[in-house]
Amino acid sequence: MSAGWNHWSRPGSNATHIKAQVLNNSHLRWFPRLTLAAFLLPLGFGLFATWLPAVGYLPAIGAHQLSLNPWQQVFNHPSAASALWLTLKTGLLSAILATLLSLLLLMLLYDTRFWRIIQWLLAPVLAFPHVAFAAGLALLIAPSGWLMRWISPGLSGFETPPDWLLVKDPAGFSLILTLTLKELPFLLLMSLSAVHQLAIRQSLTVARSLGYDQYQSWLKILLPQLWPQLRLPALAVLVYSLSTVELALVTGPTTPPTFAVLIHRWFNDPDLQQRLTASAAATLLLLICALAVIVVLVMEKLMQRCCRGWLINGRRSSYLKILRPLAAPVAAGLLIITGLNLLVTILWSVTRRWRFPDALPSQWSGRYWLASLEQLQQPFWNTLLAGMGSVLIAIVLVVGCLEYEQVLKRRNARFDPSRTLWLLYLPLLIPQIAFVFGLQTLLLTLHLEASRISLIGAHLIFVLPYTFLTLAGPYRAFDERYQTLAIALCRSRWRAFWQVKRALLTRPLLLTMSVGFAVSVAQYLVTVYVGAGRIPTITTEAVSLASGSDRRVASVYVLWQLLIPLAGYTLALCWPAYGNRHS
Amino acid sequence: MRIRLAALFFVTLTAVLSGHTLAADWQQIQQQARGQTVYFNAWGGSETINDYIRWAGKEVNQRYGIKLEQVKINDAADVVSRILAEKTAGRTTDGTVDLIWINGENFRAMKANSLLYGPFTQDLPNYALVDTEHKITTLYDFTTPVDNLEAPWGMAQLVFMYDSARISQPPRSMTELLAFARQHPGRMTYPAPPAFHGTTFLKQALYELAQDPKVLSKPVSEVDFDQVTKPLWDFLDQLHPLMWRQGKTFTSGSAEMQQLLNDGEIDISLSFNPNDASNAINSGELPDSIRSYVHRSGTIANTHFVAIPFNASAKAAAMVVADFLMSPQAQAHKADTQVWGDPTVLSMDKLSSADKALFDALPAGKAALSAQDLANVIPEPHVSWVEPLEQAWQQRYAH
């Protein structure tokens, strides 16, 4: 009561005023709700509309009887068991490899000159579209690929490419390699933003003064703090690896293919009854992904229990040191592979003729680039619209959510932000193939298909989680005292936010937007399903050309697909420098 | 006799009358079509074909005021799936697809699930020029009766291509192919079924190796599948270890095969377009030394079509476009190997001399087949064979 009286009696007091400002921001509570609704509704309906056919209900093809027949069909398929095994093997192995590698590189290289190079190159590497990356890798390492062309016929003696099983091998090694290479930069970027929130240098100094070497301090002190931030990205990588169709089609085995490819095939089978089988299989894949996530979480708990003794045993020596000399060459190797991958794609885009064993094209041509300029105008604008639209909505929603977190934090000091909004990551933990078919049905019922609005909405489902993942780290690490001070000085939370917090966070905000934009540009399945194919984007054009035989045209489109998000990153990196100088 | 005459008179009369109304109707349809936009869902993997469709778009815009938009798809089955989703959602008008490039199993599925508009091709003036007498697959699409539900667009025939700089005599039967593989291990392969080029390779091999190929025209349920297909599996068991990558992995279709041929990884590729090789030589995708051939027994031939979904928004314009695609001008332009090289569905005998001259003026492609080879065709097996063949293949080689 007296507090209330105080509050009203001394409106001029800064402290009370600030408190009131903060607590009155309860309208912020709408942001988490809106954000969740933005993707939980389509996601939920999409899943539900896939589950119905999975139990035999799809009136359009005259299936009304609920039954477990579709599930039997899945298990009776000759390839099902081995495809499932293959999926588990490639998905788990590549996710584990990518996570381990990213952690090792972080621990071994952090704060070295090399690390800064990696930091710079991460964004462009991330902009490399998945399918293009896989296709480029195949162009590089296949027996008729560029590497072999360098040494043929001179060094290798091969006039025709050797019959070596390097790509699409039945064991799935080439798929594991592609997945690992492609997911590693994403995990590195995520650890980069997580590292912002830890007092790395201080921790290392303290640990060193206690006699721990750098690597031991990473393992015992920093890693346990880092992992909670990396858990979700790592799980997202796991689910992606288990459920990717595009990558598995390019570098995955064929006899049998992965389970996701089988599902894709069933969904596209001319025999429409197979739609039921596909739905059951998609649901099964969803269950498998959920199970894999649970297994990882249980393993994490077990690790925690087992390692507790080790963490505090006080031993100072570390085996990690042995790996140190390997780290830089491995990282350099990864960067070089990615660089060559890009280079071979560029070469093919200006080729007219290029046969084995020529190291370079025998005839060059720029006609595919010229032709693309005219043909890509409409897809270009669609790509820009969907990307900018979804990113702008996402950034407003995410900033709102993060601001609301601050409000909650003030109310309750023990509030742990990483526990909230985990639902946001659901789109990353659910295989796309398990809900896009259902999503399409929803949009059709609402007469919303093939409209640009629904395309933006559908992209938002995937842009939101990545936006949140990228921004949350730097945003939470922001020193709120600046903001408090600014409110005290200008007395308006909005002005303080815009002039101080936004200004100070310009770089992470822009970087987040460019990540979100890249995510939107890369969307294929959802763009085709929601846009009914009538809203062509750079990616839909690139993927449809990739199904043809002309590598040259496909390469041009892939490079466009890469250039557009890259332009976004460049803008994000250069804008703050330019903006600061001119404001 | 009298009754027959009367019947004949009646038939002629209705034909003449309907001919009149047809012309009147057609004018009405053309009027209706003006200003409409046709979303043509067609495979977008080939810039050559995309360019042709762009050309057709310009023509129909000039002639009939129709806007033709190609929706570039990966697989016609995606579109069948979309139309199905529209039906699920109760969307019986204003569908998103106006015209679809289709044949075979996708057509059968759409027909069986009443997803098609029509019959309509009997109303298209240019349909009268189609060679339905000799090109029987214009009436039976993979043995499914077409029933005027799709308009013939082009002819297809399984052809093989090889590099004449490397091989002097290509193997012209499955048995010779096995002998070739023995001599040159790792230099040939085929796409994995159910990719349709792969399934076609299986059908072709089955036709050549089966004791009595005639049974293939019967529904599979009426024959002893295991007995008929045993020679096929024996053949493949021998062939696979001799193939590219020892048969441990397969290609995804003719597009990838063509890339491998250009890369020099394999010596023999296959296609459904007899002029593909000539076209690819023109565009620089294949070397000049590539030549086409067919097996001595003949190879599987079929027709590809365009169809209109039951809920298409612009049915009148879709019909006008389908008619234009069958016109002598459009068909002759398409048959040009510098443009696309897709063989015509029209009958030269039914064309006016001016129209016929369009075809006569076409240059022969570098890797063109002889007229004799082109006439050497065998029919698709009954459509019911596809599923069991693919299943059995997977059972044996993909688990």
Coordinates of N, CA and C in Angstrom, one line a residue, chain A residues 59 80 187 192 203 218 286 351 360 413 418 547 566:
Chain A
P59 N -10.3 -38.7 -47.9 CA -11.5 -38.8 -48.7 C -11.3 -38.6 -50.2
A80 N 12.3 -50.9 -47.0 CA 12.1 -50.1 -45.8 C 13.1 -50.3 -44.7
L187 N 26.8 -24.8 -37.1 CA 27.1 -25.0 -35.6 C 28.2 -24.1 -35.1
L192 N 29.5 -19.4 -32.0 CA 30.0 -18.0 -32.0 C 29.1 -17.1 -31.2
S203 N 37.3 -16.4 -17.6 CA 37.4 -17.7 -17.1 C 38.7 -18.4 -17.4
W218 N 38.8 -25.2 -21.1 CA 37.6 -25.3 -22.0 C 36.8 -26.5 -21.7
L286 N 8.9 -38.8 -38.2 CA 8.8 -37.9 -37.1 C 9.0 -38.5 -35.8
T351 N 31.1 -22.4 -68.9 CA 31.6 -23.5 -69.8 C 30.6 -23.6 -71.0
L360 N 40.5 -27.7 -67.5 CA 39.7 -26.5 -67.7 C 38.8 -26.7 -68.9
A413 N 14.2 -12.6 -10.6 CA 15.7 -12.7 -10.8 C 16.2 -14.1 -11.2
S418 N 16.6 -19.3 -21.2 CA 16.8 -20.4 -22.1 C 15.7 -21.5 -22.0
S547 N 17.3 -30.8 -62.0 CA 16.8 -32.2 -62.4 C 17.1 -32.5 -63.9
L566 N 24.3 -13.7 -50.2 CA 25.6 -13.1 -49.9 C 25.5 -11.6 -50.0

